[in-house]
Amino acid sequence: MSHFRSCFHSFNKLLISFILCIGCTYAFFAPLGSAKHVKKVCIIIDDLGNRMKGTEEILSLPFKVNVAIMPFMATTKEDALLAHERGINILVHMPMEPNHGRKDWLGPGAITSDLSEKEIRKRVEAAIDNVPFAVGMNNHMGSKITTNRRIMSIILDVCKERGLFFIDSKTDYKSVVSELAAEKELPCIENEVFLDDKHTASHITKQLKLIEKKLESQDTCVTIGHVGNAGLQTAKVIKAKVPEWSGKIEPISIREMVSLKKETLPHPFDLTQ
Protein backbone atom coordinates (compact mmCIF):
# COMPACT_ATOMS: atom_id res chain seq x y z
CA MET A 1 0.00 0.00 0.00
CA SER A 2 2.82 2.37 0.97
CA HIS A 3 4.46 1.60 -2.36
CA PHE A 4 1.19 2.50 -4.14
CA ARG A 5 0.94 5.79 -2.22
CA SER A 6 4.54 6.63 -3.09
CA CYS A 7 3.91 5.99 -6.77
CA PHE A 8 0.69 8.01 -6.63
CA HIS A 9 2.48 11.01 -5.05
CA SER A 10 5.29 10.75 -7.60
CA PHE A 11 2.75 10.71 -10.41
CA ASN A 12 1.00 13.79 -8.95
CA LYS A 13 4.28 15.66 -8.76
CA LEU A 14 5.06 14.78 -12.37
CA LEU A 15 1.58 15.83 -13.46
CA ILE A 16 1.84 19.18 -11.63
CA SER A 17 5.31 19.78 -13.11
CA PHE A 18 3.98 18.98 -16.56
CA ILE A 19 1.02 21.40 -16.16
CA LEU A 20 3.32 24.15 -14.88
CA CYS A 21 5.69 23.57 -17.76
CA ILE A 22 2.85 23.82 -20.29
CA GLY A 23 1.60 27.00 -18.59
CA CYS A 24 5.02 28.63 -18.69
CA THR A 25 5.51 27.67 -22.32
CA TYR A 26 2.13 29.17 -23.23
CA ALA A 27 2.87 32.34 -21.26
CA PHE A 28 6.18 32.70 -23.09
CA PHE A 29 4.94 32.02 -26.60
CA ALA A 30 1.42 33.45 -26.44
CA PRO A 31 2.56 37.07 -26.90
CA LEU A 32 4.59 35.99 -29.92
CA GLY A 33 1.60 34.26 -31.42
CA SER A 34 -0.78 37.12 -30.76
CA ALA A 35 1.64 39.60 -32.32
CA LYS A 36 1.08 37.87 -35.64
CA HIS A 37 -2.53 39.03 -35.55
CA VAL A 38 -1.60 42.71 -35.27
CA LYS A 39 -2.13 44.17 -38.71
CA LYS A 40 0.26 46.74 -40.18
CA VAL A 41 -0.52 50.11 -41.75
CA CYS A 42 2.03 52.32 -43.48
CA ILE A 43 0.97 55.98 -43.42
CA ILE A 44 2.68 58.21 -45.99
CA ILE A 45 2.17 61.97 -45.96
CA ASP A 46 2.90 63.69 -49.28
CA ASP A 47 3.82 67.22 -50.38
CA LEU A 48 6.29 68.32 -47.71
CA GLY A 49 9.05 70.73 -48.73
CA ASN A 50 7.16 73.97 -49.38
CA ARG A 51 5.98 75.29 -46.00
CA MET A 52 2.60 73.61 -46.40
CA LYS A 53 -0.03 73.66 -43.65
CA GLY A 54 0.16 70.75 -41.25
CA THR A 55 3.86 70.00 -41.74
CA GLU A 56 4.88 70.49 -38.10
CA GLU A 57 1.75 68.68 -36.89
CA ILE A 58 2.55 65.66 -39.07
CA LEU A 59 6.21 65.61 -38.03
CA SER A 60 5.13 65.72 -34.36
CA LEU A 61 2.73 62.77 -34.43
CA PRO A 62 3.40 60.32 -31.56
CA PHE A 63 3.42 57.22 -33.80
CA LYS A 64 5.17 56.13 -36.96
CA VAL A 65 4.45 58.00 -40.16
CA ASN A 66 6.48 58.48 -43.34
CA VAL A 67 6.91 61.67 -45.35
CA ALA A 68 7.31 62.29 -49.08
CA ILE A 69 9.22 65.52 -49.70
CA MET A 70 9.15 67.50 -52.95
CA PRO A 71 12.63 68.20 -54.37
CA PHE A 72 13.94 71.70 -55.16
CA MET A 73 11.43 73.50 -52.94
CA ALA A 74 11.80 76.20 -50.26
CA THR A 75 11.99 73.84 -47.27
CA THR A 76 13.05 70.57 -48.93
CA LYS A 77 16.26 70.19 -46.96
CA GLU A 78 14.84 71.71 -43.76
CA ASP A 79 11.89 69.30 -43.71
CA ALA A 80 14.14 66.35 -44.54
CA LEU A 81 16.48 67.21 -41.67
CA LEU A 82 13.60 67.60 -39.19
CA ALA A 83 12.06 64.29 -40.28
CA HIS A 84 15.39 62.49 -40.10
CA GLU A 85 16.11 63.86 -36.61
CA ARG A 86 12.75 62.49 -35.47
CA GLY A 87 13.37 59.06 -36.94
CA ILE A 88 10.83 59.44 -39.75
CA ASN A 89 11.41 57.63 -43.05
CA ILE A 90 11.68 59.95 -46.06
CA LEU A 91 10.66 59.50 -49.69
CA VAL A 92 11.52 61.65 -52.69
CA HIS A 93 8.13 62.93 -53.85
CA MET A 94 9.00 62.93 -57.56
CA PRO A 95 6.82 65.29 -59.64
CA MET A 96 5.50 63.58 -62.77
CA GLU A 97 3.24 64.68 -65.59
CA PRO A 98 -0.48 63.87 -65.17
CA ASN A 99 -2.96 63.03 -67.91
CA HIS A 100 -4.80 66.26 -67.19
CA GLY A 101 -3.55 69.56 -65.86
CA ARG A 102 -0.78 72.01 -66.66
CA LYS A 103 2.89 71.05 -66.51
CA ASP A 104 3.74 74.20 -64.56
CA TRP A 105 1.73 72.82 -61.62
CA LEU A 106 4.39 70.19 -61.11
CA GLY A 107 7.25 72.36 -59.92
CA PRO A 108 10.92 72.20 -60.89
CA GLY A 109 12.64 69.06 -62.14
CA ALA A 110 9.45 67.23 -63.11
CA ILE A 111 9.40 64.12 -65.29
CA THR A 112 7.40 64.75 -68.46
CA SER A 113 6.66 62.49 -71.39
CA ASP A 114 8.71 64.53 -73.88
CA LEU A 115 12.06 63.95 -72.15
CA SER A 116 14.92 61.84 -73.46
CA GLU A 117 16.32 58.91 -71.47
CA LYS A 118 19.38 61.00 -70.61
CA GLU A 119 17.28 63.88 -69.28
CA ILE A 120 15.02 61.57 -67.28
CA ARG A 121 18.03 59.98 -65.63
CA LYS A 122 19.54 63.40 -64.94
CA ARG A 123 16.34 64.70 -63.29
CA VAL A 124 15.76 61.61 -61.15
CA GLU A 125 19.39 61.63 -59.97
CA ALA A 126 19.18 65.35 -59.16
CA ALA A 127 15.95 64.87 -57.20
CA ILE A 128 17.45 62.06 -55.13
CA ASP A 129 20.50 64.22 -54.40
CA ASN A 130 18.26 67.13 -53.38
CA VAL A 131 16.26 65.24 -50.72
CA PRO A 132 18.63 64.20 -47.92
CA PHE A 133 18.16 60.89 -46.12
CA ALA A 134 15.62 59.54 -48.64
CA VAL A 135 15.15 55.76 -48.57
CA GLY A 136 12.67 55.59 -51.44
CA MET A 137 10.59 57.49 -53.96
CA ASN A 138 6.93 57.93 -54.83
CA ASN A 139 5.14 59.89 -57.54
CA HIS A 140 3.58 63.32 -57.19
CA MET A 141 0.64 63.30 -59.61
CA GLY A 142 2.06 61.26 -62.54
CA SER A 143 -0.97 59.52 -64.03
CA LYS A 144 0.58 59.94 -67.49
CA ILE A 145 4.06 58.79 -66.49
CA THR A 146 3.19 55.77 -64.34
CA THR A 147 1.39 54.21 -67.31
CA ASN A 148 4.45 54.70 -69.58
CA ARG A 149 6.71 51.62 -69.61
CA ARG A 150 9.68 53.39 -71.23
CA ILE A 151 9.84 56.20 -68.70
CA MET A 152 9.01 54.18 -65.61
CA SER A 153 11.62 51.60 -66.53
CA ILE A 154 14.29 54.33 -66.52
CA ILE A 155 13.07 55.75 -63.21
CA LEU A 156 13.04 52.34 -61.51
CA ASP A 157 16.51 51.56 -62.88
CA VAL A 158 17.89 54.73 -61.30
CA CYS A 159 16.14 53.96 -58.01
CA LYS A 160 17.60 50.46 -57.94
CA GLU A 161 21.09 51.75 -58.77
CA ARG A 162 20.84 54.19 -55.87
CA GLY A 163 19.42 51.64 -53.41
CA LEU A 164 15.98 53.25 -53.29
CA PHE A 165 12.64 51.50 -53.68
CA PHE A 166 9.57 52.97 -55.39
CA ILE A 167 6.09 53.36 -53.94
CA ASP A 168 3.33 53.69 -56.54
CA SER A 169 0.95 56.42 -55.37
CA LYS A 170 -1.56 54.79 -57.73
CA THR A 171 -2.88 57.94 -59.37
CA ASP A 172 -3.94 55.84 -62.37
CA TYR A 173 -5.37 52.32 -62.21
CA LYS A 174 -3.51 51.48 -65.45
CA SER A 175 -0.13 52.04 -63.78
CA VAL A 176 2.66 49.69 -64.91
CA VAL A 177 4.87 50.34 -61.87
CA SER A 178 4.14 47.09 -60.03
CA GLU A 179 4.64 44.98 -63.14
CA LEU A 180 7.98 46.64 -63.92
CA ALA A 181 9.12 46.47 -60.30
CA ALA A 182 8.49 42.72 -60.26
CA GLU A 183 10.50 42.33 -63.49
CA LYS A 184 13.37 44.27 -61.95
CA GLU A 185 13.14 42.37 -58.64
CA LEU A 186 12.24 45.47 -56.68
CA PRO A 187 9.73 45.46 -53.81
CA CYS A 188 6.23 45.99 -55.19
CA ILE A 189 4.32 48.45 -53.00
CA GLU A 190 1.19 50.41 -53.93
CA ASN A 191 -0.97 52.99 -52.24
CA GLU A 192 -4.37 51.51 -51.41
CA VAL A 193 -6.25 54.37 -49.76
CA PHE A 194 -6.08 58.14 -50.23
CA LEU A 195 -6.97 59.60 -46.85
CA ASP A 196 -7.84 63.14 -47.80
CA ASP A 197 -8.90 63.33 -51.42
CA LYS A 198 -11.80 65.25 -49.85
CA HIS A 199 -10.68 67.79 -47.27
CA THR A 200 -13.15 67.06 -44.48
CA ALA A 201 -12.77 65.35 -41.13
CA SER A 202 -15.75 63.12 -41.87
CA HIS A 203 -14.19 61.88 -45.12
CA ILE A 204 -10.77 61.26 -43.56
CA THR A 205 -12.47 59.33 -40.76
CA LYS A 206 -14.38 57.33 -43.36
CA GLN A 207 -11.12 56.46 -45.13
CA LEU A 208 -9.54 55.31 -41.89
CA LYS A 209 -12.52 52.99 -41.40
CA LEU A 210 -11.95 51.72 -44.94
CA ILE A 211 -8.40 50.80 -43.91
CA GLU A 212 -9.82 48.86 -40.95
CA LYS A 213 -12.16 47.04 -43.31
CA LYS A 214 -9.34 46.13 -45.69
CA LEU A 215 -7.26 44.79 -42.82
CA GLU A 216 -9.98 42.30 -41.95
CA SER A 217 -8.89 40.29 -45.00
CA GLN A 218 -5.23 41.31 -45.44
CA ASP A 219 -2.22 41.83 -43.19
CA THR A 220 -0.92 45.18 -44.42
CA CYS A 221 -2.19 48.40 -45.95
CA VAL A 222 -0.49 51.47 -47.44
CA THR A 223 -2.29 54.80 -47.22
CA ILE A 224 -1.43 58.32 -48.39
CA GLY A 225 -2.43 61.69 -46.94
CA HIS A 226 -1.16 65.21 -47.55
CA VAL A 227 0.02 68.42 -45.99
CA GLY A 228 -1.36 71.60 -47.56
CA ASN A 229 -5.09 72.21 -47.90
CA ALA A 230 -5.92 69.06 -45.95
CA GLY A 231 -2.82 69.05 -43.76
CA LEU A 232 -4.14 70.33 -40.44
CA GLN A 233 -7.32 68.28 -40.74
CA THR A 234 -5.45 65.10 -41.70
CA ALA A 235 -3.01 65.45 -38.80
CA LYS A 236 -5.82 66.10 -36.32
CA VAL A 237 -7.98 63.16 -37.40
CA ILE A 238 -5.23 60.53 -37.55
CA LYS A 239 -3.77 61.75 -34.23
CA ALA A 240 -7.14 61.08 -32.62
CA LYS A 241 -7.94 57.84 -34.45
CA VAL A 242 -4.71 55.84 -34.64
CA PRO A 243 -4.35 55.32 -30.85
CA GLU A 244 -7.72 53.54 -30.95
CA TRP A 245 -6.03 50.84 -33.07
CA SER A 246 -3.68 49.84 -30.24
CA GLY A 247 -3.22 46.07 -30.11
CA LYS A 248 -5.06 45.57 -33.42
CA ILE A 249 -3.37 47.74 -36.05
CA GLU A 250 0.19 49.01 -35.83
CA PRO A 251 1.59 51.97 -37.83
CA ILE A 252 4.95 51.02 -39.35
CA SER A 253 7.72 52.72 -41.31
CA ILE A 254 8.03 52.33 -45.04
CA ARG A 255 11.32 50.48 -44.53
CA GLU A 256 9.48 47.95 -42.37
CA MET A 257 6.86 47.56 -45.09
CA VAL A 258 9.56 47.00 -47.69
CA SER A 259 11.19 44.40 -45.44
CA LEU A 260 7.88 42.53 -45.34
CA LYS A 261 7.53 42.73 -49.12
CA LYS A 262 11.11 41.92 -50.07
CA GLU A 263 10.79 38.47 -48.51
CA THR A 264 8.72 37.53 -51.56
CA LEU A 265 11.50 38.48 -54.00
CA PRO A 266 13.65 35.74 -55.59
CA HIS A 267 16.76 37.78 -54.67
CA PRO A 268 17.06 40.03 -51.62
CA PHE A 269 16.80 43.78 -52.23
CA ASP A 270 19.57 45.64 -50.43
CA LEU A 271 18.37 48.65 -48.45
CA THR A 272 21.68 50.46 -48.51
CA GLN A 273 20.51 53.78 -47.03
Coordinates of C-alpha atoms in Angstrom, one line a residue:
M1 CA 0.0 0.0 0.0
S2 CA 2.8 2.4 1.0
H3 CA 4.5 1.6 -2.4
F4 CA 1.2 2.5 -4.1
R5 CA 0.9 5.8 -2.2
S6 CA 4.5 6.6 -3.1
C7 CA 3.9 6.0 -6.8
F8 CA 0.7 8.0 -6.6
H9 CA 2.5 11.0 -5.1
S10 CA 5.3 10.8 -7.6
F11 CA 2.7 10.7 -10.4
N12 CA 1.0 13.8 -9.0
K13 CA 4.3 15.7 -8.8
L14 CA 5.1 14.8 -12.4
L15 CA 1.6 15.8 -13.5
I16 CA 1.8 19.2 -11.6
S17 CA 5.3 19.8 -13.1
F18 CA 4.0 19.0 -16.6
I19 CA 1.0 21.4 -16.2
L20 CA 3.3 24.2 -14.9
C21 CA 5.7 23.6 -17.8
I22 CA 2.8 23.8 -20.3
G23 CA 1.6 27.0 -18.6
C24 CA 5.0 28.6 -18.7
T25 CA 5.5 27.7 -22.3
Y26 CA 2.1 29.2 -23.2
A27 CA 2.9 32.3 -21.3
F28 CA 6.2 32.7 -23.1
F29 CA 4.9 32.0 -26.6
A30 CA 1.4 33.4 -26.4
P31 CA 2.6 37.1 -26.9
L32 CA 4.6 36.0 -29.9
G33 CA 1.6 34.3 -31.4
S34 CA -0.8 37.1 -30.8
A35 CA 1.6 39.6 -32.3
K36 CA 1.1 37.9 -35.6
H37 CA -2.5 39.0 -35.6
V38 CA -1.6 42.7 -35.3
K39 CA -2.1 44.2 -38.7
K40 CA 0.3 46.7 -40.2
V41 CA -0.5 50.1 -41.8
C42 CA 2.0 52.3 -43.5
I43 CA 1.0 56.0 -43.4
I44 CA 2.7 58.2 -46.0
I45 CA 2.2 62.0 -46.0
D46 CA 2.9 63.7 -49.3
D47 CA 3.8 67.2 -50.4
L48 CA 6.3 68.3 -47.7
G49 CA 9.0 70.7 -48.7
N50 CA 7.2 74.0 -49.4
R51 CA 6.0 75.3 -46.0
M52 CA 2.6 73.6 -46.4
K53 CA 0.0 73.7 -43.7
G54 CA 0.2 70.8 -41.3
T55 CA 3.9 70.0 -41.7
E56 CA 4.9 70.5 -38.1
E57 CA 1.8 68.7 -36.9
I58 CA 2.5 65.7 -39.1
L59 CA 6.2 65.6 -38.0
S60 CA 5.1 65.7 -34.4
L61 CA 2.7 62.8 -34.4
P62 CA 3.4 60.3 -31.6
F63 CA 3.4 57.2 -33.8
K64 CA 5.2 56.1 -37.0
V65 CA 4.5 58.0 -40.2
N66 CA 6.5 58.5 -43.3
V67 CA 6.9 61.7 -45.3
A68 CA 7.3 62.3 -49.1
I69 CA 9.2 65.5 -49.7
M70 CA 9.2 67.5 -53.0
P71 CA 12.6 68.2 -54.4
F72 CA 13.9 71.7 -55.2
M73 CA 11.4 73.5 -52.9
A74 CA 11.8 76.2 -50.3
T75 CA 12.0 73.8 -47.3
T76 CA 13.0 70.6 -48.9
K77 CA 16.3 70.2 -47.0
E78 CA 14.8 71.7 -43.8
D79 CA 11.9 69.3 -43.7
A80 CA 14.1 66.3 -44.5
L81 CA 16.5 67.2 -41.7
L82 CA 13.6 67.6 -39.2
A83 CA 12.1 64.3 -40.3
H84 CA 15.4 62.5 -40.1
E85 CA 16.1 63.9 -36.6
R86 CA 12.7 62.5 -35.5
G87 CA 13.4 59.1 -36.9
I88 CA 10.8 59.4 -39.8
N89 CA 11.4 57.6 -43.1
I90 CA 11.7 59.9 -46.1
L91 CA 10.7 59.5 -49.7
V92 CA 11.5 61.7 -52.7
H93 CA 8.1 62.9 -53.9
M94 CA 9.0 62.9 -57.6
P95 CA 6.8 65.3 -59.6
M96 CA 5.5 63.6 -62.8
E97 CA 3.2 64.7 -65.6
P98 CA -0.5 63.9 -65.2
N99 CA -3.0 63.0 -67.9
H100 CA -4.8 66.3 -67.2
G101 CA -3.5 69.6 -65.9
R102 CA -0.8 72.0 -66.7
K103 CA 2.9 71.0 -66.5
D104 CA 3.7 74.2 -64.6
W105 CA 1.7 72.8 -61.6
L106 CA 4.4 70.2 -61.1
G107 CA 7.3 72.4 -59.9
P108 CA 10.9 72.2 -60.9
G109 CA 12.6 69.1 -62.1
A110 CA 9.5 67.2 -63.1
I111 CA 9.4 64.1 -65.3
T112 CA 7.4 64.8 -68.5
S113 CA 6.7 62.5 -71.4
D114 CA 8.7 64.5 -73.9
L115 CA 12.1 64.0 -72.1
S116 CA 14.9 61.8 -73.5
E117 CA 16.3 58.9 -71.5
K118 CA 19.4 61.0 -70.6
E119 CA 17.3 63.9 -69.3
I120 CA 15.0 61.6 -67.3
R121 CA 18.0 60.0 -65.6
K122 CA 19.5 63.4 -64.9
R123 CA 16.3 64.7 -63.3
V124 CA 15.8 61.6 -61.1
E125 CA 19.4 61.6 -60.0
A126 CA 19.2 65.3 -59.2
A127 CA 15.9 64.9 -57.2
I128 CA 17.5 62.1 -55.1
D129 CA 20.5 64.2 -54.4
N130 CA 18.3 67.1 -53.4
V131 CA 16.3 65.2 -50.7
P132 CA 18.6 64.2 -47.9
F133 CA 18.2 60.9 -46.1
A134 CA 15.6 59.5 -48.6
V135 CA 15.2 55.8 -48.6
G136 CA 12.7 55.6 -51.4
M137 CA 10.6 57.5 -54.0
N138 CA 6.9 57.9 -54.8
N139 CA 5.1 59.9 -57.5
H140 CA 3.6 63.3 -57.2
M141 CA 0.6 63.3 -59.6
G142 CA 2.1 61.3 -62.5
S143 CA -1.0 59.5 -64.0
K144 CA 0.6 59.9 -67.5
I145 CA 4.1 58.8 -66.5
T146 CA 3.2 55.8 -64.3
T147 CA 1.4 54.2 -67.3
N148 CA 4.5 54.7 -69.6
R149 CA 6.7 51.6 -69.6
R150 CA 9.7 53.4 -71.2
I151 CA 9.8 56.2 -68.7
M152 CA 9.0 54.2 -65.6
S153 CA 11.6 51.6 -66.5
I154 CA 14.3 54.3 -66.5
I155 CA 13.1 55.8 -63.2
L156 CA 13.0 52.3 -61.5
D157 CA 16.5 51.6 -62.9
V158 CA 17.9 54.7 -61.3
C159 CA 16.1 54.0 -58.0
K160 CA 17.6 50.5 -57.9
E161 CA 21.1 51.7 -58.8
R162 CA 20.8 54.2 -55.9
G163 CA 19.4 51.6 -53.4
L164 CA 16.0 53.3 -53.3
F165 CA 12.6 51.5 -53.7
F166 CA 9.6 53.0 -55.4
I167 CA 6.1 53.4 -53.9
D168 CA 3.3 53.7 -56.5
S169 CA 0.9 56.4 -55.4
K170 CA -1.6 54.8 -57.7
T171 CA -2.9 57.9 -59.4
D172 CA -3.9 55.8 -62.4
Y173 CA -5.4 52.3 -62.2
K174 CA -3.5 51.5 -65.5
S175 CA -0.1 52.0 -63.8
V176 CA 2.7 49.7 -64.9
V177 CA 4.9 50.3 -61.9
S178 CA 4.1 47.1 -60.0
E179 CA 4.6 45.0 -63.1
L180 CA 8.0 46.6 -63.9
A181 CA 9.1 46.5 -60.3
A182 CA 8.5 42.7 -60.3
E183 CA 10.5 42.3 -63.5
K184 CA 13.4 44.3 -62.0
E185 CA 13.1 42.4 -58.6
L186 CA 12.2 45.5 -56.7
P187 CA 9.7 45.5 -53.8
C188 CA 6.2 46.0 -55.2
I189 CA 4.3 48.5 -53.0
E190 CA 1.2 50.4 -53.9
N191 CA -1.0 53.0 -52.2
E192 CA -4.4 51.5 -51.4
V193 CA -6.2 54.4 -49.8
F194 CA -6.1 58.1 -50.2
L195 CA -7.0 59.6 -46.9
D196 CA -7.8 63.1 -47.8
D197 CA -8.9 63.3 -51.4
K198 CA -11.8 65.2 -49.9
H199 CA -10.7 67.8 -47.3
T200 CA -13.2 67.1 -44.5
A201 CA -12.8 65.3 -41.1
S202 CA -15.8 63.1 -41.9
H203 CA -14.2 61.9 -45.1
I204 CA -10.8 61.3 -43.6
T205 CA -12.5 59.3 -40.8
K206 CA -14.4 57.3 -43.4
Q207 CA -11.1 56.5 -45.1
L208 CA -9.5 55.3 -41.9
K209 CA -12.5 53.0 -41.4
L210 CA -11.9 51.7 -44.9
I211 CA -8.4 50.8 -43.9
E212 CA -9.8 48.9 -41.0
K213 CA -12.2 47.0 -43.3
K214 CA -9.3 46.1 -45.7
L215 CA -7.3 44.8 -42.8
E216 CA -10.0 42.3 -42.0
S217 CA -8.9 40.3 -45.0
Q218 CA -5.2 41.3 -45.4
D219 CA -2.2 41.8 -43.2
T220 CA -0.9 45.2 -44.4
C221 CA -2.2 48.4 -46.0
V222 CA -0.5 51.5 -47.4
T223 CA -2.3 54.8 -47.2
I224 CA -1.4 58.3 -48.4
G225 CA -2.4 61.7 -46.9
H226 CA -1.2 65.2 -47.5
V227 CA 0.0 68.4 -46.0
G228 CA -1.4 71.6 -47.6
N229 CA -5.1 72.2 -47.9
A230 CA -5.9 69.1 -45.9
G231 CA -2.8 69.1 -43.8
L232 CA -4.1 70.3 -40.4
Q233 CA -7.3 68.3 -40.7
T234 CA -5.4 65.1 -41.7
A235 CA -3.0 65.4 -38.8
K236 CA -5.8 66.1 -36.3
V237 CA -8.0 63.2 -37.4
I238 CA -5.2 60.5 -37.6
K239 CA -3.8 61.8 -34.2
A240 CA -7.1 61.1 -32.6
K241 CA -7.9 57.8 -34.5
V242 CA -4.7 55.8 -34.6
P243 CA -4.3 55.3 -30.8
E244 CA -7.7 53.5 -30.9
W245 CA -6.0 50.8 -33.1
S246 CA -3.7 49.8 -30.2
G247 CA -3.2 46.1 -30.1
K248 CA -5.1 45.6 -33.4
I249 CA -3.4 47.7 -36.0
E250 CA 0.2 49.0 -35.8
P251 CA 1.6 52.0 -37.8
I252 CA 4.9 51.0 -39.3
S253 CA 7.7 52.7 -41.3
I254 CA 8.0 52.3 -45.0
R255 CA 11.3 50.5 -44.5
E256 CA 9.5 48.0 -42.4
M257 CA 6.9 47.6 -45.1
V258 CA 9.6 47.0 -47.7
S259 CA 11.2 44.4 -45.4
L260 CA 7.9 42.5 -45.3
K261 CA 7.5 42.7 -49.1
K262 CA 11.1 41.9 -50.1
E263 CA 10.8 38.5 -48.5
T264 CA 8.7 37.5 -51.6
L265 CA 11.5 38.5 -54.0
P266 CA 13.7 35.7 -55.6
H267 CA 16.8 37.8 -54.7
P268 CA 17.1 40.0 -51.6
F269 CA 16.8 43.8 -52.2
D270 CA 19.6 45.6 -50.4
L271 CA 18.4 48.7 -48.5
T272 CA 21.7 50.5 -48.5
Q273 CA 20.5 53.8 -47.0

